[in-house]
Coordinates of C-alpha atoms in Angstrom, one line a residue:
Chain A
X1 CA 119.8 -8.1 -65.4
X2 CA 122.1 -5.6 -66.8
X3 CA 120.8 -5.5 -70.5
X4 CA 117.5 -4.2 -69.2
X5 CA 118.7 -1.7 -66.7
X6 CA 120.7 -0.6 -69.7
X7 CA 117.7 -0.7 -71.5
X8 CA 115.4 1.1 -68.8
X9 CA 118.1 4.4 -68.9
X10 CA 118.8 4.8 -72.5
X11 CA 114.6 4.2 -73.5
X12 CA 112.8 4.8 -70.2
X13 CA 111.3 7.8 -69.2
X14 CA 110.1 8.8 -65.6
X15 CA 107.0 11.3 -65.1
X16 CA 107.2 12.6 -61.7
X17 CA 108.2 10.6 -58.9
X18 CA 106.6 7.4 -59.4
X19 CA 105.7 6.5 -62.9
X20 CA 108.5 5.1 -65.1
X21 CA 106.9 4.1 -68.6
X22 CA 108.9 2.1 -70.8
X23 CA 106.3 1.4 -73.6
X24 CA 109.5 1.8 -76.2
X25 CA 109.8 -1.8 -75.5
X26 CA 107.8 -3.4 -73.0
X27 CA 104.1 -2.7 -73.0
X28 CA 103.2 -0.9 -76.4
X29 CA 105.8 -1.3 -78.5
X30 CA 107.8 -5.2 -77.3
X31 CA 111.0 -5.6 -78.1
X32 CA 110.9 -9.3 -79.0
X33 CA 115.0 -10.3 -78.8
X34 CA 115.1 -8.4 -75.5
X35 CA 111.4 -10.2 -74.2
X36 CA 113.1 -13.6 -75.0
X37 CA 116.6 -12.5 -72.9
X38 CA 114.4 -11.7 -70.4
X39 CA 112.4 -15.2 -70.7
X40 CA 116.2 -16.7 -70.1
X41 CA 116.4 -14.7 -67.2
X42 CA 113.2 -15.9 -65.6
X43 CA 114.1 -19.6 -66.8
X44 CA 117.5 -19.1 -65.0
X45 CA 116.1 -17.8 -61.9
X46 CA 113.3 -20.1 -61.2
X47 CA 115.5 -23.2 -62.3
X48 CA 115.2 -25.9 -60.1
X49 CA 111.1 -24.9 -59.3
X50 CA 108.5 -27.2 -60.5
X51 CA 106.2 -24.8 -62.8
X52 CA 103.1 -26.4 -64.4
X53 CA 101.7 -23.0 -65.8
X54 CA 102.1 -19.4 -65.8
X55 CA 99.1 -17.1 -64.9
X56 CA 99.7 -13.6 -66.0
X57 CA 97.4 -10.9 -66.6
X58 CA 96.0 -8.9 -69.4
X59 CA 97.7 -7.0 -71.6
X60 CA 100.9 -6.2 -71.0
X61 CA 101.9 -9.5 -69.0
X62 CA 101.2 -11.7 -71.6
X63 CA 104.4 -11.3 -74.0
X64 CA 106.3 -11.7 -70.5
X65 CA 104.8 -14.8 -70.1
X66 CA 104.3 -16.0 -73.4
X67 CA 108.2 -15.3 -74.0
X68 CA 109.2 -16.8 -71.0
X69 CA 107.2 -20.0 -71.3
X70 CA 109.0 -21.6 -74.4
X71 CA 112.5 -21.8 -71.8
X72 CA 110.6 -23.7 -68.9
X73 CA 109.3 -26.3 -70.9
X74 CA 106.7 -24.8 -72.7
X75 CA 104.4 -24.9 -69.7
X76 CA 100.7 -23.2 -70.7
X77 CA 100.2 -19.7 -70.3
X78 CA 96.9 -18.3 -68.9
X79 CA 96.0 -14.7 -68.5
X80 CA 93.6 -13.1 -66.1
X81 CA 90.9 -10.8 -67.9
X82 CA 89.5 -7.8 -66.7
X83 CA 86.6 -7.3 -68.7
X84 CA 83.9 -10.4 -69.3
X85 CA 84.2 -11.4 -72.8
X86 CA 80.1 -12.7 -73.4
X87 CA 81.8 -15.9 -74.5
X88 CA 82.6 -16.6 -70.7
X89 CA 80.1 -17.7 -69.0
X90 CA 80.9 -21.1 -67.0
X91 CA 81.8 -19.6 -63.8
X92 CA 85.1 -18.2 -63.0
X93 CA 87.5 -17.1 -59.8
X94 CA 87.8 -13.7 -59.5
X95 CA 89.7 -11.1 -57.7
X96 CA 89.7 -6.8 -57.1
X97 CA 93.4 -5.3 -58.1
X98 CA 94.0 -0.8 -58.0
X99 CA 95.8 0.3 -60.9
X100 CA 98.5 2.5 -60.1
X101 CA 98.8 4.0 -63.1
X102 CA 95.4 4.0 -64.4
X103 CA 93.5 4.8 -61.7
X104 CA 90.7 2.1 -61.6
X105 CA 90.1 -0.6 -60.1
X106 CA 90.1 -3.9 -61.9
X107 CA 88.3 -7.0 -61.5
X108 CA 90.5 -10.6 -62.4
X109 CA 89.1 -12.9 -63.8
X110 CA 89.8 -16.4 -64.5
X111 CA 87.8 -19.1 -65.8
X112 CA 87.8 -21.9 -63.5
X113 CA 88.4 -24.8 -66.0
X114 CA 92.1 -23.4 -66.3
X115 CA 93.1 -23.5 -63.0
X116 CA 93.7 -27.0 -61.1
X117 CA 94.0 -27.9 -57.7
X118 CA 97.5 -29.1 -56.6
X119 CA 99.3 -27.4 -59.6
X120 CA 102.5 -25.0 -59.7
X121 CA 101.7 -22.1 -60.8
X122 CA 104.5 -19.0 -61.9
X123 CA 103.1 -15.1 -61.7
X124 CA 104.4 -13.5 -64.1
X125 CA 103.9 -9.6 -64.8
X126 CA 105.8 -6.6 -66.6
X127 CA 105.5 -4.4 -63.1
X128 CA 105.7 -4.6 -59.6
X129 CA 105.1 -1.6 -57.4
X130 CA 101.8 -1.8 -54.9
X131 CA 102.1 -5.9 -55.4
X132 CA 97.9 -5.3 -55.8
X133 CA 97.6 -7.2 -59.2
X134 CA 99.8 -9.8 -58.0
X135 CA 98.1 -10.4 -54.3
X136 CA 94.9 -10.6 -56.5
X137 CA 96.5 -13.2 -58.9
X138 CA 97.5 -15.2 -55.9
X139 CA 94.0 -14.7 -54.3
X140 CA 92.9 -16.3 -57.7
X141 CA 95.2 -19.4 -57.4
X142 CA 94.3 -19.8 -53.9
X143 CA 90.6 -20.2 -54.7
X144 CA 91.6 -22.7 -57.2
X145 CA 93.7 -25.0 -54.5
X146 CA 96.6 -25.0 -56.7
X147 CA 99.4 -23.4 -55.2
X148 CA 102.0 -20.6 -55.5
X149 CA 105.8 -21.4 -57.6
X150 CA 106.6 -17.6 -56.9
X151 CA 106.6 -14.6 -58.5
X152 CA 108.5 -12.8 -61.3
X153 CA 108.3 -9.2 -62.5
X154 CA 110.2 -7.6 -65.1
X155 CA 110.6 -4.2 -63.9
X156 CA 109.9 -3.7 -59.2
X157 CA 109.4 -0.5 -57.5
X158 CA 111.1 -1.3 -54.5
X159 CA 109.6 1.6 -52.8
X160 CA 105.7 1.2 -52.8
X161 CA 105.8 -1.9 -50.8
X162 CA 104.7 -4.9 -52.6
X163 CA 107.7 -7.4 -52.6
X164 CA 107.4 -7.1 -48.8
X165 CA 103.9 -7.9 -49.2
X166 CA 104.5 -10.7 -51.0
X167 CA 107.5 -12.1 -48.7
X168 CA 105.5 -11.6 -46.1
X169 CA 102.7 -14.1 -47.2
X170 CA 105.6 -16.6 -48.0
X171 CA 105.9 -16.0 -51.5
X172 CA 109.1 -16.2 -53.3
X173 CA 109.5 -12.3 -55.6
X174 CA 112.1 -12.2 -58.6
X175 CA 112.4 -8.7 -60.4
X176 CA 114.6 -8.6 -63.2
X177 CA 115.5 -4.6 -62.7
X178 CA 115.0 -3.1 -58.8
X179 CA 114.4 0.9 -59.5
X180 CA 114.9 2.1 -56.1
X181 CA 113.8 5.6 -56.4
X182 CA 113.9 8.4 -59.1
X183 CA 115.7 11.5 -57.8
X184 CA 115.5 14.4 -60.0
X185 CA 114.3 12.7 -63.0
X186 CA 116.6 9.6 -62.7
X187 CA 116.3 6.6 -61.9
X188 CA 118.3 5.0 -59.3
X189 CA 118.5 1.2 -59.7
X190 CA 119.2 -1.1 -56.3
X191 CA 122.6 -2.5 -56.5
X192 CA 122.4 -6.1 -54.7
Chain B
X1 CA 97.2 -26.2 -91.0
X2 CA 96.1 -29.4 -90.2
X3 CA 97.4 -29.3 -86.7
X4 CA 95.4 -25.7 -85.8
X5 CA 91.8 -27.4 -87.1
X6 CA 92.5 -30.9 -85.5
X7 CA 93.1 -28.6 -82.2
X8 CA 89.6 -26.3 -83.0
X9 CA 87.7 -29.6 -83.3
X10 CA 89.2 -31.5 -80.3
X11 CA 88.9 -28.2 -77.8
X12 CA 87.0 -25.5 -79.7
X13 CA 83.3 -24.8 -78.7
X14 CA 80.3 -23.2 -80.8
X15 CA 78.0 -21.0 -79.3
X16 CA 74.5 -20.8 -81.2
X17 CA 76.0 -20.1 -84.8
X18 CA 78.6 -17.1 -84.7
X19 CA 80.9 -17.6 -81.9
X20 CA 83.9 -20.2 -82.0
X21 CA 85.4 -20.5 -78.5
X22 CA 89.1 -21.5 -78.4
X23 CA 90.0 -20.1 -74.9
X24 CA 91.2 -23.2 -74.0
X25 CA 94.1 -22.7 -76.3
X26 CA 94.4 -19.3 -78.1
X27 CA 92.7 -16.5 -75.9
X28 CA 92.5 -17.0 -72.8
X29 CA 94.6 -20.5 -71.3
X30 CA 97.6 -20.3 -73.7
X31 CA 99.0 -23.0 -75.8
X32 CA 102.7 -21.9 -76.2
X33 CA 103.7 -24.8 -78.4
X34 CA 101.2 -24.4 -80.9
X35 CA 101.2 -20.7 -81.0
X36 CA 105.3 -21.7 -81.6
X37 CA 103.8 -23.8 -84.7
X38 CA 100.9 -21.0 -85.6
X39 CA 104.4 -18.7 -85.8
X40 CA 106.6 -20.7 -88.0
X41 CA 103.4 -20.9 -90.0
X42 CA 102.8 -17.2 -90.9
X43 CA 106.8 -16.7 -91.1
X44 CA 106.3 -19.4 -94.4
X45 CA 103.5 -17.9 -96.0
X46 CA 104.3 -14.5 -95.5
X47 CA 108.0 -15.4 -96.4
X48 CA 109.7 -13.6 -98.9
X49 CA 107.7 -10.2 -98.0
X50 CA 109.6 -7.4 -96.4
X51 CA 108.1 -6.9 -92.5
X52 CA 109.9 -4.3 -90.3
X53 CA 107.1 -4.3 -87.6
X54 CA 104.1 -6.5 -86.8
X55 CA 100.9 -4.4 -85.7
X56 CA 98.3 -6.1 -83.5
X57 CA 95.6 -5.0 -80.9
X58 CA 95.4 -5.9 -77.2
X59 CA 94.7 -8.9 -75.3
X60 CA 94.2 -11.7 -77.5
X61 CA 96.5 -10.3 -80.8
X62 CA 99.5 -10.3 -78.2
X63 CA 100.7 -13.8 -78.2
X64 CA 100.1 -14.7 -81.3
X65 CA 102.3 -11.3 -82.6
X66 CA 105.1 -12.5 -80.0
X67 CA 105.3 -16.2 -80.7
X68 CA 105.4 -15.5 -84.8
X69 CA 108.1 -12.7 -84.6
X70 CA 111.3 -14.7 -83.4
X71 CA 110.4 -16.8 -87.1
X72 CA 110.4 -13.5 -89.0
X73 CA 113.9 -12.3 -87.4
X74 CA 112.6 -10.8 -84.6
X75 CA 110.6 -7.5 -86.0
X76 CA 109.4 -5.2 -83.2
X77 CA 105.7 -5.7 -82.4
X78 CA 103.3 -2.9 -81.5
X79 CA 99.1 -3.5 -79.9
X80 CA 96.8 -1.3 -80.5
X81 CA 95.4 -0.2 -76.8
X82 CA 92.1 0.0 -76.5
X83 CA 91.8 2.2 -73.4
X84 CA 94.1 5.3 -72.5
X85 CA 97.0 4.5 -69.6
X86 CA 97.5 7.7 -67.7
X87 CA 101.1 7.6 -69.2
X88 CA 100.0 8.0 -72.7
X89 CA 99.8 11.7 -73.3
X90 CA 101.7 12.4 -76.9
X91 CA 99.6 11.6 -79.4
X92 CA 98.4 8.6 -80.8
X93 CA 96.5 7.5 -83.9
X94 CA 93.2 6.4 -83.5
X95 CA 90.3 4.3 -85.2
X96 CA 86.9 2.8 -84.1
X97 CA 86.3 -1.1 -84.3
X98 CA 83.6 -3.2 -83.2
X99 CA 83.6 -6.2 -81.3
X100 CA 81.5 -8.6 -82.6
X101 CA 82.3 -11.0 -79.5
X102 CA 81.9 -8.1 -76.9
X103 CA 79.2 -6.6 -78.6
X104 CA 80.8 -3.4 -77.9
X105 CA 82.6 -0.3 -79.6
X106 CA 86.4 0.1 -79.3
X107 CA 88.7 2.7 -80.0
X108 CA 92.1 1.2 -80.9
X109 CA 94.9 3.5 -80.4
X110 CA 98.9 3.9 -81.6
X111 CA 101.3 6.2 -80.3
X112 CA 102.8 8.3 -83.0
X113 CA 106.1 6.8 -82.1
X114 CA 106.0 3.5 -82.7
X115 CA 104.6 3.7 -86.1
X116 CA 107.0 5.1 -89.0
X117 CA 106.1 6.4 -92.3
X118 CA 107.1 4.0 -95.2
X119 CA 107.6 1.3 -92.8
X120 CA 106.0 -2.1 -93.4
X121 CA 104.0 -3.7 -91.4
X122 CA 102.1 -7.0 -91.0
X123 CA 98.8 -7.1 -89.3
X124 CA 98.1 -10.1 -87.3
X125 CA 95.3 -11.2 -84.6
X126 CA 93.9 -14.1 -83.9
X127 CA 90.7 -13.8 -85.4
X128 CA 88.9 -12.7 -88.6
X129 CA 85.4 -12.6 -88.9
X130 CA 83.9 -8.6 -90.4
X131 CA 87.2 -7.3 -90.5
X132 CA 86.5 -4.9 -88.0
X133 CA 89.5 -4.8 -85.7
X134 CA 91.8 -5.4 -89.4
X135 CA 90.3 -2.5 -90.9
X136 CA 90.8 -0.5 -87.9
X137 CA 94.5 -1.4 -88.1
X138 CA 95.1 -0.6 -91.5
X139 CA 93.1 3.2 -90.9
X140 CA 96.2 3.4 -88.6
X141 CA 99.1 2.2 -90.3
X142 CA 97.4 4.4 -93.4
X143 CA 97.2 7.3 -91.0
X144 CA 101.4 7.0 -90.1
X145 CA 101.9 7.0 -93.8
X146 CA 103.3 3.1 -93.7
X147 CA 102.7 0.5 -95.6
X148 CA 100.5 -2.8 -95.0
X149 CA 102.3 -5.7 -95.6
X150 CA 99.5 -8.3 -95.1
X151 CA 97.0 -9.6 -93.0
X152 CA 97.3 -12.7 -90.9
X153 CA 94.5 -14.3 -88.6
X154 CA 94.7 -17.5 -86.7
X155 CA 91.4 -18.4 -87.5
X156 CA 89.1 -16.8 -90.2
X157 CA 85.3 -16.9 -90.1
X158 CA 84.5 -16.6 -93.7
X159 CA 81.0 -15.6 -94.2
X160 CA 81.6 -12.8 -92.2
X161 CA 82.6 -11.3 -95.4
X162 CA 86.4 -9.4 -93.5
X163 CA 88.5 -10.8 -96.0
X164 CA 86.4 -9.6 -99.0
X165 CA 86.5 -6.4 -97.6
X166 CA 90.8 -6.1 -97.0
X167 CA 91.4 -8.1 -100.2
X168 CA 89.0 -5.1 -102.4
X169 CA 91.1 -2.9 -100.3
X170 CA 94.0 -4.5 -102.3
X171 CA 95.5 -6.2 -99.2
X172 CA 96.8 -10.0 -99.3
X173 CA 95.5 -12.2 -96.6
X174 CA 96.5 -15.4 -94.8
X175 CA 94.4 -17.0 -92.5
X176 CA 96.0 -20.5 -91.2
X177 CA 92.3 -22.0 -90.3
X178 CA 89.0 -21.0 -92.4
X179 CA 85.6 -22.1 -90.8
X180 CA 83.1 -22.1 -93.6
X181 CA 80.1 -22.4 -91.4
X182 CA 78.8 -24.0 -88.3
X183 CA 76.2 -26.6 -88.9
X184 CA 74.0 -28.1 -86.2
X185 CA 76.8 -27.1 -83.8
X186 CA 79.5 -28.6 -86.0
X187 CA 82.9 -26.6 -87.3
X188 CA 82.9 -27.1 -91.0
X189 CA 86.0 -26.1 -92.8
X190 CA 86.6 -24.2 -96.1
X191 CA 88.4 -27.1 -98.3
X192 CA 91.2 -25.2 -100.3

């Protein structure tokens, strides 16, 4: 998607080798007409799937999802939590996912009611690097019975393993923008 | 709006007499559609005021901020975070809420970028009860030197006395669904 590699150059920045932050306009401050191309994108790339909900996970995933939704259909969103709200307390699926770029460990969680056996359901997240919070996602829907539509990230790290992961395990992985590597401070994109 | 208190009643659930649950639909499983409706509502109320940004905190204030910008001509939104990511290292504006829900203490926190002085910016989150997290937002926006346009909330809980508080602050506030009180485990509604 070219308006976000665009995008990624002009507003990202890289700190060392690994971490590109682009919290200009996708996970502090959202840039709403550019979250709803991005939607399109999804929409155009998983055409054709059948897609009864999106599970995404808190916070930054849920303006992916929530912009995406409204061009499949409209299908609901649900987000994972990491913390336990004291308002959930029916029993829940849950799964362990390492944050890459805070450093802790986090446990899913989603409340079971919102998950059903036999549906479609679309991961959606900003990131993909270590593919941890989305093997944990589909860990969740697995425990549910429902079953995997595939798996869309806004911005892969082709390089830290998790699309192979993923592929491996049968999944189908859509990233909008494939950052190779960063040499010297830039960032080299993966021409397909 | 008829529509948001028909949904509360159908699939909202009271705990003892504080806590309204609407994970079903706003906070946790995601109605798109209606949070397309809850949108187009604010955009009327609040139409006719100038809104450059809209200002909300993380997880729940997320989709409710993205699904009402597109109806306001697509403002940028910013959340408040209410931990520290690794990445953010310049500076940030910074106020104390509590959670009334959580039962715990949160720091919300704005990078110094995304927030510019004489700016004006709506606050919106899906609940209102003490004003807590509203208060906290307006510290920050006060803090940038910006203005407060207003104060939306999905649902208010009125005689939790948040909206006296903002409105003696001098602020103007919409909420789209006002519980009065819960009696005998029922939702009753302030009649306007």
């Amino acid at each position: 998607m070219e308006l976000l590699k665009k995008r990624i150059i002009e507003d990202g920045s890289v700190i060392g080798t690994e971490i590109v932050k682009v919290d200009g306009f996708l996970n502090h401050r959202l840039d709403v007409k550019l979250l709803d191309e991005i939607g399109k994108e999804f929409a155009s790339r998983f055409s054709g799937v059948k897609i009864d909900k999106i599970l995404t996970v808190e916070a930054s995933g849920i303006a992916v999802a929530c912009m995406t939704a409204p061009h499949m259909g409209h299908p609901p969103v649900v987000f994972a939590k990491k913390a336990t709200p004291s308002t959930m307390n029916e029993g829940f699926y849950e799964a362990e996912a390492h944050s890459f770029t805070k450093g802790t460990i986090s446990k899913f969680k989603v409340d079971r009611k919102f998950l059903e056996e036999g549906e479609n359901v679309l991961i959606l997240d900003d990131f993909l690097a270590s593919g941890q919070a989305s093997v944990a996602l589909v860990d969740i829907i697995g425990q549910a019975k429902a079953n995997v539509a595939g798996i869309g990230a806004v911005i892969e790290k082709n390089h830290q393993g998790g699309r192979k992961k993923l592929e491996e395990m049968g999944h189908r992985v859509e990233a909008l923008a494939v950052i190779d590597r960063i040499e010297d401070g830039k960032i080299i994109f993966l021409q397909k």
